[in-house]
C-alpha cells in the first residue's frame, strides 16, 4: 500500500463562466478541484492550507475514516474550521472501499466550488468484477452561481426565505453548449469504436437531484457510493447530491458526437425548478471531422425524464442490488425512527418583516424528529465528547418522533415548528442499528438525500406514504440490498437502513441538499469506543485546529 501526499491550497481564483469573470474559491486554482486517485489500502495525507478569506474544512465524502474521525471534516462536528492563514493535514487510510467517492468543503456553501473526485481502485493485483474499461472518466455534476455562493446563503439566512437558485448546472465545472458563452469550453469525453468506458458519475450539486443520460447509449451500472452493485442496464440514472454511480458505456454506436446531459429531478410542487440542462459531448475519435471553418455537426440530443418523473427515479433506486448475499444485520439493538423534513418558524415579534420572508411571513427551517440542528460555534462535537466538555451538546436526541402524526398527510400548523438544539444520539460500539427515515409533508414534500458520515449502510427497503411496521417489515430485503452512504428518502415516503456501529466517533447525519443543512436537517450519532485500541478512536493529530 502507498502513501499519497497532496497539498491543497484553498485560494481565490478568477473563473470565467456564463460570460463574466468571477472570484471563486478553489483548491490549487482548479475548479473543480484535483482528482485524487488511490488504491484500496492506501493512505492519503492531504495538507490543506487556507489562503482564502473564509473558514474552511474538507470532508472526504463516503470515506469510512475508521478510527480516524478527526479527519472527517464537517466543521464544528469533528473539528473547528481551518481559519484564514491556517492549515491542517488530513491523514486517513482507505479500508475495504472500491469505486468513486469525492471530497468537498464542509463549511457554509463553499463546496459550490471546492470539490473534486476521489477514485479508489482495487488493491494492486485485484481486478474489477466487470470487463476492464479502456478509459475511465469522472463526471462531476455541479451547480454554478454567478453570485458568491457564501453571500447567497448568508442572504437567505438573514431573510428567512429560500436562497436564490443557481445560474447553471455543470459537468466537470462547465455548463456546456446550451448556456450563453459556454460552448467553446464544453467538456469533450473521447471514446473509440468498440471501447468499454467507465464513467464515474458524481452529484456534487448543492441542492438538486439530477437525472443523467447519454444519447443513444445504454449504461451498465456497476457501482454506487464506492460499493459494487449487481450489474444492470438502464438509459438514465438519478443521483441525489452526495451520491455517485459508476456506469460502463460501450462505443457501439455510429461514430459521431452525442450529448451527455443532466437536469433536475425535483418533485416538490412549487419548489424552484430551473429547466435548463447541462451537457458534455461524447465524441467518437473516428467521427468524421467537420470541414474547416464549418460549424461542427450538432451532437445527438438525448431524451431526459421530466423534472417530476418520480417513477423513473424510483425504478432506478430500486434496481440497485449488492452483487451477492450481503451480511445485513438481522438482529437489531438500536431501533430508531427519524422524521426528515422542512418546517417553518413563526417570526419572532421583534423581527423586522425583511427577516421573515419565508412563506406567509415565517422563516424556513428543517428538522429530524422535530429537532432543528444547531452547530456549536467554538468547539467541535467530537472534541467536546472526547474531552468531556459540558454544555456543547446533549445526548437526548429522541429515538422516535416526540409526536406521531400522519407524516405524509395534511399536518396541523402546530407540528410545523421544530425546536432548535444541538442534540446527539449515543450508541455502544458494535450496536446493530436500524433507522427508519420517514419523510414528512410539512411545508413541502420532496426527496431528501440523507447522508451518514463514517459509515456505509444497507438500504433494506423504501416506499411511499407512512412507514407501516405491520406490512412494510415483510418487504425488507435482507439478501442483497444495496450498500450506500447516501439514501434518497423518496418524496412522501420512507427508507430503512441498517448498519453495525463499529466506527467510534461523532458522525453527522444530514440531508445533502445544502440549504437543508443550513436549516437544521441534521443530527449526530455518537458511537462509543469499544474494547482496546482497535475499537477506539485514535488521538487527534498534533496540528488539529482549535477554535
Ligand atoms: Cu458530502 Cu456531510 O457531506
Short mmCIF file of C-alpha atoms and ligand atoms in Angstrom, two decimals:
data_model
loop_
_atom_site.label_atom_id
_atom_site.label_comp_id
_atom_site.label_asym_id
_atom_site.label_seq_id
_atom_site.Cartn_x
_atom_site.Cartn_y
_atom_site.Cartn_z
CA UNK A 1 0.00 0.00 0.00
CA UNK A 2 1.15 3.50 -0.87
CA UNK A 3 1.09 6.81 0.95
CA UNK A 4 -0.10 9.67 -1.28
CA UNK A 5 0.88 13.20 -0.24
CA UNK A 6 -1.01 16.21 -1.59
CA UNK A 7 -1.07 19.92 -0.91
CA UNK A 8 -4.45 21.63 -1.19
CA UNK A 9 -4.16 25.41 -1.25
CA UNK A 10 -7.59 26.96 -0.77
CA UNK A 11 -7.47 30.31 -2.55
CA UNK A 12 -9.39 32.89 -4.53
CA UNK A 13 -9.15 32.25 -8.26
CA UNK A 14 -10.60 34.10 -11.24
CA UNK A 15 -13.03 31.80 -13.01
CA UNK A 16 -14.85 32.75 -16.20
CA UNK A 17 -18.36 31.33 -16.52
CA UNK A 18 -21.55 32.49 -18.24
CA UNK A 19 -19.92 35.50 -19.94
CA UNK A 20 -18.30 37.00 -16.83
CA UNK A 21 -15.20 36.62 -14.68
CA UNK A 22 -15.81 35.78 -11.02
CA UNK A 23 -13.65 35.45 -7.93
CA UNK A 24 -14.24 31.85 -6.92
CA UNK A 25 -12.78 29.88 -4.05
CA UNK A 26 -10.82 26.92 -5.42
CA UNK A 27 -8.26 24.32 -4.44
CA UNK A 28 -4.92 24.91 -6.19
CA UNK A 29 -6.64 27.27 -8.63
CA UNK A 30 -8.65 24.41 -10.12
CA UNK A 31 -12.43 24.26 -10.50
CA UNK A 32 -13.47 21.52 -9.96
CA UNK A 33 -10.52 20.67 -7.76
CA UNK A 34 -7.85 18.00 -8.25
CA UNK A 35 -8.87 14.36 -8.73
CA UNK A 36 -7.29 12.05 -6.15
CA UNK A 37 -6.52 8.52 -7.32
CA UNK A 38 -5.66 5.76 -4.87
CA UNK A 39 -5.94 2.01 -4.37
CA UNK A 40 -7.83 0.33 -1.59
CA UNK A 41 -5.48 0.05 1.39
CA UNK A 42 -3.52 3.22 0.54
CA UNK A 43 -3.12 6.19 2.87
CA UNK A 44 -3.95 9.77 1.88
CA UNK A 45 -2.12 12.66 3.51
CA UNK A 46 -3.57 15.98 2.40
CA UNK A 47 -2.14 19.20 3.78
CA UNK A 48 -4.84 21.86 3.46
CA UNK A 49 -3.54 25.43 3.54
CA UNK A 50 -6.18 28.14 3.79
CA UNK A 51 -5.24 31.24 1.79
CA UNK A 52 -8.87 32.28 1.29
CA UNK A 53 -10.78 34.79 3.40
CA UNK A 54 -13.30 32.22 4.68
CA UNK A 55 -13.07 29.46 7.24
CA UNK A 56 -12.78 26.09 5.52
CA UNK A 57 -12.75 22.36 6.22
CA UNK A 58 -12.53 19.46 3.76
CA UNK A 59 -14.72 16.35 4.04
CA UNK A 60 -13.83 13.08 2.30
CA UNK A 61 -17.36 12.10 1.38
CA UNK A 62 -18.01 8.38 1.89
CA UNK A 63 -14.57 7.52 3.30
CA UNK A 64 -15.25 5.39 6.38
CA UNK A 65 -12.50 7.08 8.45
CA UNK A 66 -12.20 4.00 10.63
CA UNK A 67 -10.82 5.26 13.99
CA UNK A 68 -9.65 8.48 12.26
CA UNK A 69 -12.80 10.55 12.88
CA UNK A 70 -10.65 13.67 13.46
CA UNK A 71 -10.01 13.68 9.71
CA UNK A 72 -13.66 13.52 8.66
CA UNK A 73 -14.03 17.26 8.20
CA UNK A 74 -17.52 18.68 8.88
CA UNK A 75 -16.99 21.98 10.66
CA UNK A 76 -17.91 22.07 14.34
CA UNK A 77 -18.76 18.34 14.23
CA UNK A 78 -15.29 16.75 14.06
CA UNK A 79 -13.08 19.84 14.00
CA UNK A 80 -13.01 23.60 14.25
CA UNK A 81 -12.59 25.23 10.86
CA UNK A 82 -9.18 26.00 9.39
CA UNK A 83 -9.01 29.78 9.77
CA UNK A 84 -7.67 32.03 7.00
CA UNK A 85 -3.89 31.63 7.16
CA UNK A 86 -4.15 28.28 8.95
CA UNK A 87 -3.54 24.72 7.83
CA UNK A 88 -4.42 21.17 8.79
CA UNK A 89 -3.19 17.82 7.48
CA UNK A 90 -5.86 15.20 6.94
CA UNK A 91 -4.46 11.68 7.18
CA UNK A 92 -6.51 8.53 6.68
CA UNK A 93 -6.35 5.05 5.17
CA UNK A 94 -8.83 3.55 2.74
CA UNK A 95 -10.07 0.28 4.21
CA UNK A 96 -12.16 -2.03 2.07
CA UNK A 97 -13.75 0.51 -0.26
CA UNK A 98 -13.54 0.50 -4.09
CA UNK A 99 -15.20 2.82 -6.58
CA UNK A 100 -15.97 6.50 -6.77
CA UNK A 101 -16.13 8.96 -3.91
CA UNK A 102 -15.35 12.64 -3.74
CA UNK A 103 -14.13 15.37 -1.44
CA UNK A 104 -15.74 18.72 -0.74
CA UNK A 105 -15.60 21.71 1.58
CA UNK A 106 -17.87 21.22 4.60
CA UNK A 107 -18.24 24.80 5.71
CA UNK A 108 -21.12 27.10 4.75
CA UNK A 109 -21.69 26.84 0.98
CA UNK A 110 -18.02 26.69 -0.02
CA UNK A 111 -18.48 23.30 -1.58
CA UNK A 112 -20.17 25.01 -4.55
CA UNK A 113 -16.68 25.40 -6.00
CA UNK A 114 -14.44 23.48 -3.57
CA UNK A 115 -14.83 19.85 -4.57
CA UNK A 116 -13.17 17.08 -6.56
CA UNK A 117 -13.27 13.36 -7.35
CA UNK A 118 -11.68 10.65 -5.18
CA UNK A 119 -11.16 7.48 -7.17
CA UNK A 120 -10.42 4.23 -5.36
CA UNK A 121 -9.21 1.31 -7.46
CA UNK A 122 -8.90 -2.24 -6.13
CA UNK A 123 -5.74 -3.31 -4.31
CA UNK A 124 -2.74 -3.98 -6.59
CA UNK A 125 -3.28 -7.30 -8.33
CA UNK A 126 -7.07 -7.31 -7.81
CA UNK A 127 -9.25 -6.63 -10.85
CA UNK A 128 -12.71 -5.16 -11.26
CA UNK A 129 -15.60 -7.67 -11.27
CA UNK A 130 -16.52 -6.34 -14.75
CA UNK A 131 -14.71 -6.00 -18.09
CA UNK A 132 -11.66 -3.78 -17.74
CA UNK A 133 -12.52 -0.36 -19.17
CA UNK A 134 -10.13 1.17 -21.73
CA UNK A 135 -10.71 4.61 -20.21
CA UNK A 136 -12.21 5.98 -17.01
CA UNK A 137 -13.66 9.47 -16.75
CA UNK A 138 -15.03 11.23 -13.68
CA UNK A 139 -18.25 13.10 -14.49
CA UNK A 140 -18.90 15.65 -11.77
CA UNK A 141 -22.36 17.22 -11.92
CA UNK A 142 -22.47 20.59 -10.22
CA UNK A 143 -24.19 23.94 -9.83
CA UNK A 144 -22.80 27.35 -10.62
CA UNK A 145 -23.89 30.67 -9.09
CA UNK A 146 -22.91 33.97 -10.67
CA UNK A 147 -23.15 35.48 -7.20
CA UNK A 148 -20.77 34.42 -4.44
CA UNK A 149 -22.43 31.26 -3.01
CA UNK A 150 -21.49 32.29 0.54
CA UNK A 151 -23.38 35.54 0.04
CA UNK A 152 -26.37 33.64 -1.38
CA UNK A 153 -26.80 31.51 1.73
CA UNK A 154 -25.99 34.37 4.11
CA UNK A 155 -28.72 36.42 2.49
CA UNK A 156 -31.22 33.54 2.78
CA UNK A 157 -30.32 33.06 6.44
CA UNK A 158 -30.83 36.78 7.05
CA UNK A 159 -34.23 36.95 5.34
CA UNK A 160 -35.52 33.53 6.41
CA UNK A 161 -36.54 32.85 2.81
CA UNK A 162 -35.29 30.37 0.23
CA UNK A 163 -31.86 31.04 -1.34
CA UNK A 164 -31.58 32.08 -4.97
CA UNK A 165 -31.31 29.10 -7.27
CA UNK A 166 -28.11 28.53 -9.22
CA UNK A 167 -27.49 30.06 -12.64
CA UNK A 168 -26.29 26.87 -14.34
CA UNK A 169 -25.81 23.17 -13.88
CA UNK A 170 -22.37 21.96 -14.83
CA UNK A 171 -20.45 18.87 -15.93
CA UNK A 172 -16.86 18.95 -14.69
CA UNK A 173 -17.32 22.63 -13.95
CA UNK A 174 -18.63 23.59 -17.42
CA UNK A 175 -22.27 24.48 -18.16
CA UNK A 176 -21.97 23.26 -21.75
CA UNK A 177 -23.34 24.20 -25.17
CA UNK A 178 -26.85 25.18 -24.14
CA UNK A 179 -25.73 28.10 -21.94
CA UNK A 180 -24.55 31.53 -23.02
CA UNK A 181 -20.82 31.97 -23.64
CA UNK A 182 -20.15 28.34 -22.68
CA UNK A 183 -19.91 26.43 -25.97
CA UNK A 184 -16.20 26.56 -26.57
CA UNK A 185 -15.45 25.12 -23.11
CA UNK A 186 -17.95 22.27 -23.31
CA UNK A 187 -16.33 19.13 -21.89
CA UNK A 188 -15.49 16.50 -24.52
CA UNK A 189 -15.18 12.87 -23.50
CA UNK A 190 -13.43 10.74 -26.15
CA UNK A 191 -14.42 7.19 -26.99
CA UNK A 192 -13.23 4.69 -29.63
CA UNK A 193 -15.39 2.29 -31.56
CA UNK A 194 -15.66 -0.92 -29.57
CA UNK A 195 -14.23 0.62 -26.40
CA UNK A 196 -15.61 -0.01 -22.92
CA UNK A 197 -15.55 3.24 -20.96
CA UNK A 198 -16.18 3.69 -17.23
CA UNK A 199 -17.98 6.90 -16.29
CA UNK A 200 -17.67 7.76 -12.61
CA UNK A 201 -20.69 9.99 -12.13
CA UNK A 202 -20.82 12.19 -9.03
CA UNK A 203 -23.63 14.52 -8.00
CA UNK A 204 -21.76 17.41 -6.45
CA UNK A 205 -24.62 19.88 -6.94
CA UNK A 206 -25.63 21.75 -3.80
CA UNK A 207 -29.37 21.49 -3.92
CA UNK A 208 -30.57 19.40 -6.84
CA UNK A 209 -31.16 15.77 -7.55
CA UNK A 210 -30.22 15.14 -11.15
CA UNK A 211 -31.03 12.75 -13.94
CA UNK A 212 -28.08 11.86 -16.18
CA UNK A 213 -28.09 10.18 -19.58
CA UNK A 214 -26.07 9.84 -22.81
CA UNK A 215 -27.83 9.98 -26.18
CA UNK A 216 -28.23 6.58 -27.91
CA UNK A 217 -26.04 4.76 -25.35
CA UNK A 218 -27.02 2.40 -22.57
CA UNK A 219 -25.39 2.33 -19.18
CA UNK A 220 -24.38 -0.82 -17.34
CA UNK A 221 -24.47 0.20 -13.68
CA UNK A 222 -21.63 -1.48 -11.76
CA UNK A 223 -21.24 0.55 -8.57
CA UNK A 224 -22.70 3.23 -6.32
CA UNK A 225 -21.11 5.18 -3.45
CA UNK A 226 -17.91 3.06 -3.69
CA UNK A 227 -19.66 -0.30 -3.37
CA UNK A 228 -20.11 -2.68 -6.27
CA UNK A 229 -23.64 -3.42 -7.48
CA UNK A 230 -25.13 -6.31 -9.39
CA UNK A 231 -24.76 -5.05 -12.99
CA UNK A 232 -27.93 -3.88 -14.73
CA UNK A 233 -28.73 -1.90 -17.82
CA UNK A 234 -30.53 1.43 -17.96
CA UNK A 235 -30.55 4.50 -20.16
CA UNK A 236 -30.85 7.01 -17.32
CA UNK A 237 -29.56 7.27 -13.78
CA UNK A 238 -30.67 9.56 -10.95
CA UNK A 239 -28.33 10.88 -8.27
CA UNK A 240 -29.04 12.92 -5.19
CA UNK A 241 -26.35 15.33 -4.03
CA UNK A 242 -23.56 13.28 -2.44
CA UNK A 243 -24.30 10.11 -4.40
CA UNK A 244 -22.05 8.53 -7.01
CA UNK A 245 -22.80 5.92 -9.67
CA UNK A 246 -20.28 4.01 -11.78
CA UNK A 247 -21.52 3.05 -15.24
CA UNK A 248 -19.94 1.33 -18.23
CA UNK A 249 -20.74 2.53 -21.73
CA UNK A 250 -19.63 0.89 -24.96
CA UNK A 251 -18.52 2.54 -28.16
CA UNK A 252 -21.19 0.64 -30.06
CA UNK A 253 -22.93 3.46 -31.94
CA UNK A 254 -22.32 5.14 -35.29
CA UNK A 255 -19.17 7.25 -34.87
CA UNK A 256 -20.45 10.76 -34.22
CA UNK A 257 -20.90 13.20 -31.36
CA UNK A 258 -23.50 12.52 -28.68
CA UNK A 259 -24.58 14.72 -25.84
CA UNK A 260 -24.40 13.52 -22.28
CA UNK A 261 -26.77 15.62 -20.23
CA UNK A 262 -28.09 16.22 -16.75
CA UNK A 263 -31.05 18.12 -15.42
CA UNK A 264 -33.04 18.22 -12.19
CA UNK A 265 -35.32 15.68 -10.69
CA UNK A 266 -37.34 17.91 -8.43
CA UNK A 267 -40.68 16.56 -7.47
CA UNK A 268 -41.55 19.22 -4.94
CA UNK A 269 -44.53 21.15 -6.12
CA UNK A 270 -43.82 24.81 -6.34
CA UNK A 271 -40.16 24.30 -5.49
CA UNK A 272 -37.68 26.26 -7.57
CA UNK A 273 -37.12 24.44 -10.82
CA UNK A 274 -34.68 25.54 -13.43
CA UNK A 275 -35.48 23.77 -16.66
CA UNK A 276 -32.05 24.19 -18.16
CA UNK A 277 -29.81 21.27 -18.98
CA UNK A 278 -26.06 20.87 -18.68
CA UNK A 279 -24.26 18.99 -21.42
CA UNK A 280 -20.93 17.46 -22.32
CA UNK A 281 -20.06 15.67 -25.55
CA UNK A 282 -19.19 12.02 -26.03
CA UNK A 283 -17.05 12.11 -29.17
CA UNK A 284 -16.02 9.10 -31.21
CA UNK A 285 -12.42 9.62 -32.16
CA UNK A 286 -13.12 8.15 -35.58
CA UNK A 287 -16.04 10.50 -36.17
CA UNK A 288 -15.77 12.34 -39.49
CA UNK A 289 -14.05 15.71 -38.94
CA UNK A 290 -16.09 18.78 -39.76
CA UNK A 291 -14.87 20.65 -42.83
CA UNK A 292 -12.52 23.53 -41.98
CA UNK A 293 -14.35 26.63 -40.90
CA UNK A 294 -17.74 24.94 -40.86
CA UNK A 295 -19.69 24.53 -37.69
CA UNK A 296 -19.24 21.18 -36.01
CA UNK A 297 -22.17 18.88 -36.69
CA UNK A 298 -24.69 19.16 -33.87
CA UNK A 299 -24.39 16.32 -31.39
CA UNK A 300 -27.32 13.97 -30.95
CA UNK A 301 -29.56 15.16 -28.10
CA UNK A 302 -30.76 12.60 -25.53
CA UNK A 303 -34.22 12.33 -24.05
CA UNK A 304 -34.26 13.17 -20.33
CA UNK A 305 -37.08 12.29 -17.95
CA UNK A 306 -39.47 15.07 -17.00
CA UNK A 307 -38.50 17.01 -13.87
CA UNK A 308 -41.30 15.37 -11.88
CA UNK A 309 -40.72 11.81 -13.13
CA UNK A 310 -40.80 10.05 -9.76
CA UNK A 311 -41.48 6.70 -11.45
CA UNK A 312 -38.13 6.77 -13.25
CA UNK A 313 -36.26 7.96 -10.14
CA UNK A 314 -37.85 5.20 -8.05
CA UNK A 315 -37.26 2.48 -10.63
CA UNK A 316 -33.59 3.37 -10.72
CA UNK A 317 -33.18 3.34 -6.92
CA UNK A 318 -34.97 0.00 -6.69
CA UNK A 319 -32.78 -1.63 -9.35
CA UNK A 320 -29.66 -1.26 -7.19
CA UNK A 321 -28.59 -4.51 -5.51
CA UNK A 322 -25.50 -5.83 -3.80
CA UNK A 323 -23.64 -8.28 -6.05
CA UNK A 324 -24.25 -11.29 -3.79
CA UNK A 325 -25.61 -12.25 -0.40
CA UNK A 326 -24.87 -9.28 1.85
CA UNK A 327 -24.03 -9.52 5.58
CA UNK A 328 -27.02 -7.42 6.63
CA UNK A 329 -27.61 -7.38 10.41
CA UNK A 330 -30.71 -9.44 11.17
CA UNK A 331 -30.94 -8.72 14.91
CA UNK A 332 -31.32 -5.07 15.92
CA UNK A 333 -30.03 -3.38 19.10
CA UNK A 334 -30.90 0.20 18.20
CA UNK A 335 -34.27 0.56 16.52
CA UNK A 336 -34.64 4.20 15.50
CA UNK A 337 -37.28 6.20 13.66
CA UNK A 338 -36.24 9.64 12.35
CA UNK A 339 -38.53 12.03 10.53
CA UNK A 340 -36.85 14.19 7.90
CA UNK A 341 -38.44 17.31 6.56
CA UNK A 342 -38.87 21.04 6.46
CA UNK A 343 -40.67 23.30 8.86
CA UNK A 344 -41.37 26.96 9.46
CA UNK A 345 -40.60 29.21 12.40
CA UNK A 346 -43.20 31.76 13.24
CA UNK A 347 -41.46 35.06 13.09
CA UNK A 348 -40.39 36.45 16.48
CA UNK A 349 -42.27 39.67 17.20
CA UNK A 350 -39.09 41.73 17.38
CA UNK A 351 -38.03 40.65 13.86
CA UNK A 352 -38.49 43.12 11.04
CA UNK A 353 -40.58 41.99 8.10
CA UNK A 354 -37.46 41.78 5.92
CA UNK A 355 -36.18 38.97 8.14
CA UNK A 356 -39.41 36.99 7.75
CA UNK A 357 -39.51 36.32 4.03
CA UNK A 358 -40.43 32.63 4.21
CA UNK A 359 -43.99 31.56 3.31
CA UNK A 360 -46.65 33.83 4.89
CA UNK A 361 -44.16 35.90 6.84
CA UNK A 362 -42.38 32.97 8.51
CA UNK A 363 -38.77 31.73 8.41
CA UNK A 364 -37.78 28.44 6.81
CA UNK A 365 -36.35 25.71 8.99
CA UNK A 366 -35.87 21.92 8.79
CA UNK A 367 -35.55 19.13 11.31
CA UNK A 368 -35.10 15.49 12.22
CA UNK A 369 -37.53 14.26 14.87
CA UNK A 370 -38.60 17.86 15.33
CA UNK A 371 -35.11 18.96 16.37
CA UNK A 372 -33.56 21.62 14.17
CA UNK A 373 -29.83 21.02 14.50
CA UNK A 374 -27.68 23.96 15.58
CA UNK A 375 -23.91 23.73 15.03
CA UNK A 376 -21.74 24.56 18.04
CA UNK A 377 -19.70 27.70 17.43
CA UNK A 378 -16.48 27.42 19.42
CA UNK A 379 -15.62 23.72 19.70
CA UNK A 380 -16.45 20.58 17.73
CA UNK A 381 -18.91 17.98 18.99
CA UNK A 382 -16.19 15.31 18.76
CA UNK A 383 -13.72 17.30 20.84
CA UNK A 384 -16.35 18.15 23.47
CA UNK A 385 -17.35 14.47 23.58
CA UNK A 386 -13.82 13.12 23.94
CA UNK A 387 -12.71 15.74 26.46
CA UNK A 388 -15.95 15.62 28.42
CA UNK A 389 -16.63 19.33 27.97
CA UNK A 390 -20.22 20.02 29.07
CA UNK A 391 -22.68 22.49 27.60
CA UNK A 392 -21.78 21.91 23.94
CA UNK A 393 -24.37 19.26 23.07
CA UNK A 394 -26.86 16.99 24.80
CA UNK A 395 -27.45 13.28 24.16
CA UNK A 396 -31.24 13.41 24.28
CA UNK A 397 -31.91 13.25 20.55
CA UNK A 398 -35.15 11.23 20.50
CA UNK A 399 -35.14 7.65 19.17
CA UNK A 400 -38.63 8.33 17.81
CA UNK A 401 -40.55 11.48 16.88
CA UNK A 402 -41.95 13.12 20.03
CA UNK A 403 -45.41 13.23 18.44
CA UNK A 404 -46.69 10.65 16.00
CA UNK A 405 -48.85 12.01 13.20
CA UNK A 406 -49.79 11.40 9.59
CA UNK A 407 -46.34 12.32 8.23
CA UNK A 408 -47.38 12.43 4.59
CA UNK A 409 -50.83 13.88 5.11
CA UNK A 410 -52.04 17.39 5.82
CA UNK A 411 -50.40 18.36 9.06
CA UNK A 412 -51.64 20.91 11.54
CA UNK A 413 -49.64 24.09 11.90
CA UNK A 414 -48.76 23.23 15.48
CA UNK A 415 -46.43 20.48 14.22
CA UNK A 416 -44.55 22.78 11.91
CA UNK A 417 -42.25 24.38 14.44
CA UNK A 418 -39.21 22.32 15.39
CA UNK A 419 -37.17 23.02 18.49
CA UNK A 420 -33.63 24.26 17.85
CA UNK A 421 -30.93 22.28 19.63
CA UNK A 422 -27.55 20.53 19.43
CA UNK A 423 -28.73 17.03 20.25
CA UNK A 424 -26.87 13.80 19.55
CA UNK A 425 -27.87 10.14 19.81
CA UNK A 426 -25.35 7.96 21.62
CA UNK A 427 -24.84 4.25 20.99
CA UNK A 428 -22.50 1.47 22.06
CA UNK A 429 -19.69 0.19 19.88
CA UNK A 430 -20.90 -2.72 17.77
CA UNK A 431 -24.61 -1.90 18.06
CA UNK A 432 -26.70 -3.31 15.25
CA UNK A 433 -28.65 -0.28 14.09
CA UNK A 434 -31.83 0.17 12.08
CA UNK A 435 -33.07 3.64 11.18
CA UNK A 436 -36.43 4.21 9.54
CA UNK A 437 -36.16 7.54 7.76
CA UNK A 438 -39.63 8.98 7.28
CA UNK A 439 -40.15 11.97 5.00
CA UNK A 440 -42.74 14.49 6.11
CA UNK A 441 -45.07 16.62 4.11
CA UNK A 442 -44.51 19.68 6.25
CA UNK A 443 -44.25 22.78 4.09
CA UNK A 444 -43.20 20.79 1.03
CA UNK A 445 -42.97 17.14 0.04
CA UNK A 446 -39.68 16.25 -1.61
CA UNK A 447 -36.86 13.72 -1.72
CA UNK A 448 -34.19 14.12 0.94
CA UNK A 449 -30.78 12.60 0.18
CA UNK A 450 -29.74 11.57 3.70
CA UNK A 451 -26.00 11.09 4.19
CA UNK A 452 -24.34 9.40 7.17
CA UNK A 453 -20.68 10.18 7.83
CA UNK A 454 -18.29 7.40 8.87
CA UNK A 455 -20.43 4.53 7.59
CA UNK A 456 -21.83 2.66 4.65
CA UNK A 457 -25.27 1.20 5.26
CA UNK A 458 -27.63 -1.22 3.61
CA UNK A 459 -30.88 0.21 2.23
CA UNK A 460 -33.22 -2.67 3.09
CA UNK A 461 -36.47 -1.06 1.91
CA UNK A 462 -38.02 2.09 0.51
CA UNK A 463 -41.63 3.02 -0.01
CA UNK A 464 -44.27 5.71 -0.24
CA UNK A 465 -46.64 7.06 2.38
CA UNK A 466 -46.21 6.45 6.10
CA UNK A 467 -43.98 3.54 7.11
CA UNK A 468 -46.26 0.77 8.38
CA UNK A 469 -44.43 -1.66 10.68
CA UNK A 470 -47.12 -4.31 10.21
CA UNK A 471 -46.96 -4.56 6.42
CA UNK A 472 -43.68 -2.92 5.42
CA UNK A 473 -41.33 -5.00 7.58
CA UNK A 474 -42.21 -8.04 5.48
CA UNK A 475 -40.81 -6.26 2.42
CA UNK A 476 -37.28 -5.86 3.82
CA UNK A 477 -34.57 -7.15 1.53
CA UNK A 478 -32.06 -8.82 3.84
CA UNK A 479 -30.45 -10.76 0.97
CA UNK A 480 -28.88 -8.32 -1.46
CA UNK A 481 -29.81 -4.72 -0.56
CA UNK A 482 -27.52 -2.02 -1.96
CA UNK A 483 -24.82 -0.52 0.25
CA UNK A 484 -24.51 3.26 0.12
CA UNK A 485 -23.54 6.27 2.19
CA UNK A 486 -26.42 8.48 0.99
CA UNK A 487 -30.02 7.35 0.62
CA UNK A 488 -32.66 9.29 -1.27
CA UNK A 489 -35.67 9.16 1.05
CA UNK A 490 -38.47 9.16 -1.53
CA UNK A 491 -40.86 12.09 -1.80
CA UNK A 492 -43.81 11.45 0.52
CA UNK A 493 -42.17 8.22 1.59
CA UNK A 494 -39.60 6.42 3.70
CA UNK A 495 -36.40 4.37 3.58
CA UNK A 496 -34.97 1.88 6.07
CA UNK A 497 -31.22 1.49 6.59
CA UNK A 498 -29.17 -0.97 8.64
CA UNK A 499 -25.53 -0.99 9.70
CA UNK A 500 -23.25 -2.04 12.53
CA UNK A 501 -21.91 0.85 14.61
CA UNK A 502 -18.30 -0.33 14.56
CA UNK A 503 -16.59 3.01 13.99
CA UNK A 504 -16.25 5.12 17.14
CA UNK A 505 -16.65 8.89 16.86
CA UNK A 506 -19.13 11.69 16.22
CA UNK A 507 -20.85 11.18 12.90
CA UNK A 508 -23.01 13.76 11.24
CA UNK A 509 -26.19 12.53 9.59
CA UNK A 510 -27.84 15.12 7.37
CA UNK A 511 -29.73 15.97 4.24
CA UNK A 512 -27.19 16.59 1.48
CA UNK A 513 -29.30 19.39 -0.02
CA UNK A 514 -27.05 22.08 1.45
CA UNK A 515 -29.84 24.53 2.14
CA UNK A 516 -31.46 21.88 4.35
CA UNK A 517 -28.30 21.52 6.46
CA UNK A 518 -28.33 25.27 6.88
CA UNK A 519 -31.93 24.97 8.08
CA UNK A 520 -31.08 22.19 10.56
CA UNK A 521 -31.93 18.88 8.85
CA UNK A 522 -29.19 17.02 10.71
CA UNK A 523 -28.25 15.11 13.83
CA UNK A 524 -25.11 13.46 15.21
CA UNK A 525 -24.64 9.78 16.03
CA UNK A 526 -22.08 9.35 18.82
CA UNK A 527 -20.52 5.91 18.76
CA UNK A 528 -18.62 4.96 21.90
CA UNK A 529 -15.23 3.28 21.91
CA UNK A 530 -15.23 -0.50 22.15
CA UNK A 531 -12.61 -2.60 23.89
CA UNK A 532 -8.93 -1.95 23.23
CA UNK A 533 -7.10 0.25 20.74
CA UNK A 534 -8.53 -1.44 17.65
CA UNK A 535 -12.03 -0.47 18.69
CA UNK A 536 -11.16 3.05 19.81
CA UNK A 537 -10.80 6.42 18.17
CA UNK A 538 -7.16 7.39 17.70
CA UNK A 539 -5.90 10.53 19.47
CA UNK A 540 -6.24 13.77 17.49
CA UNK A 541 -3.28 14.81 15.31
CA UNK A 542 -0.87 17.43 16.68
CA UNK A 543 -1.98 20.13 14.21
CA UNK A 544 -5.69 19.59 14.89
CA UNK A 545 -7.32 23.03 14.53
CA UNK A 546 -8.75 24.50 17.71
CA UNK A 547 -11.25 27.33 17.76
CU1 LIG B 1 -20.86 15.09 1.48
CU2 LIG B 1 -21.71 15.96 5.37
O1 LIG B 1 -21.26 15.58 3.41
#
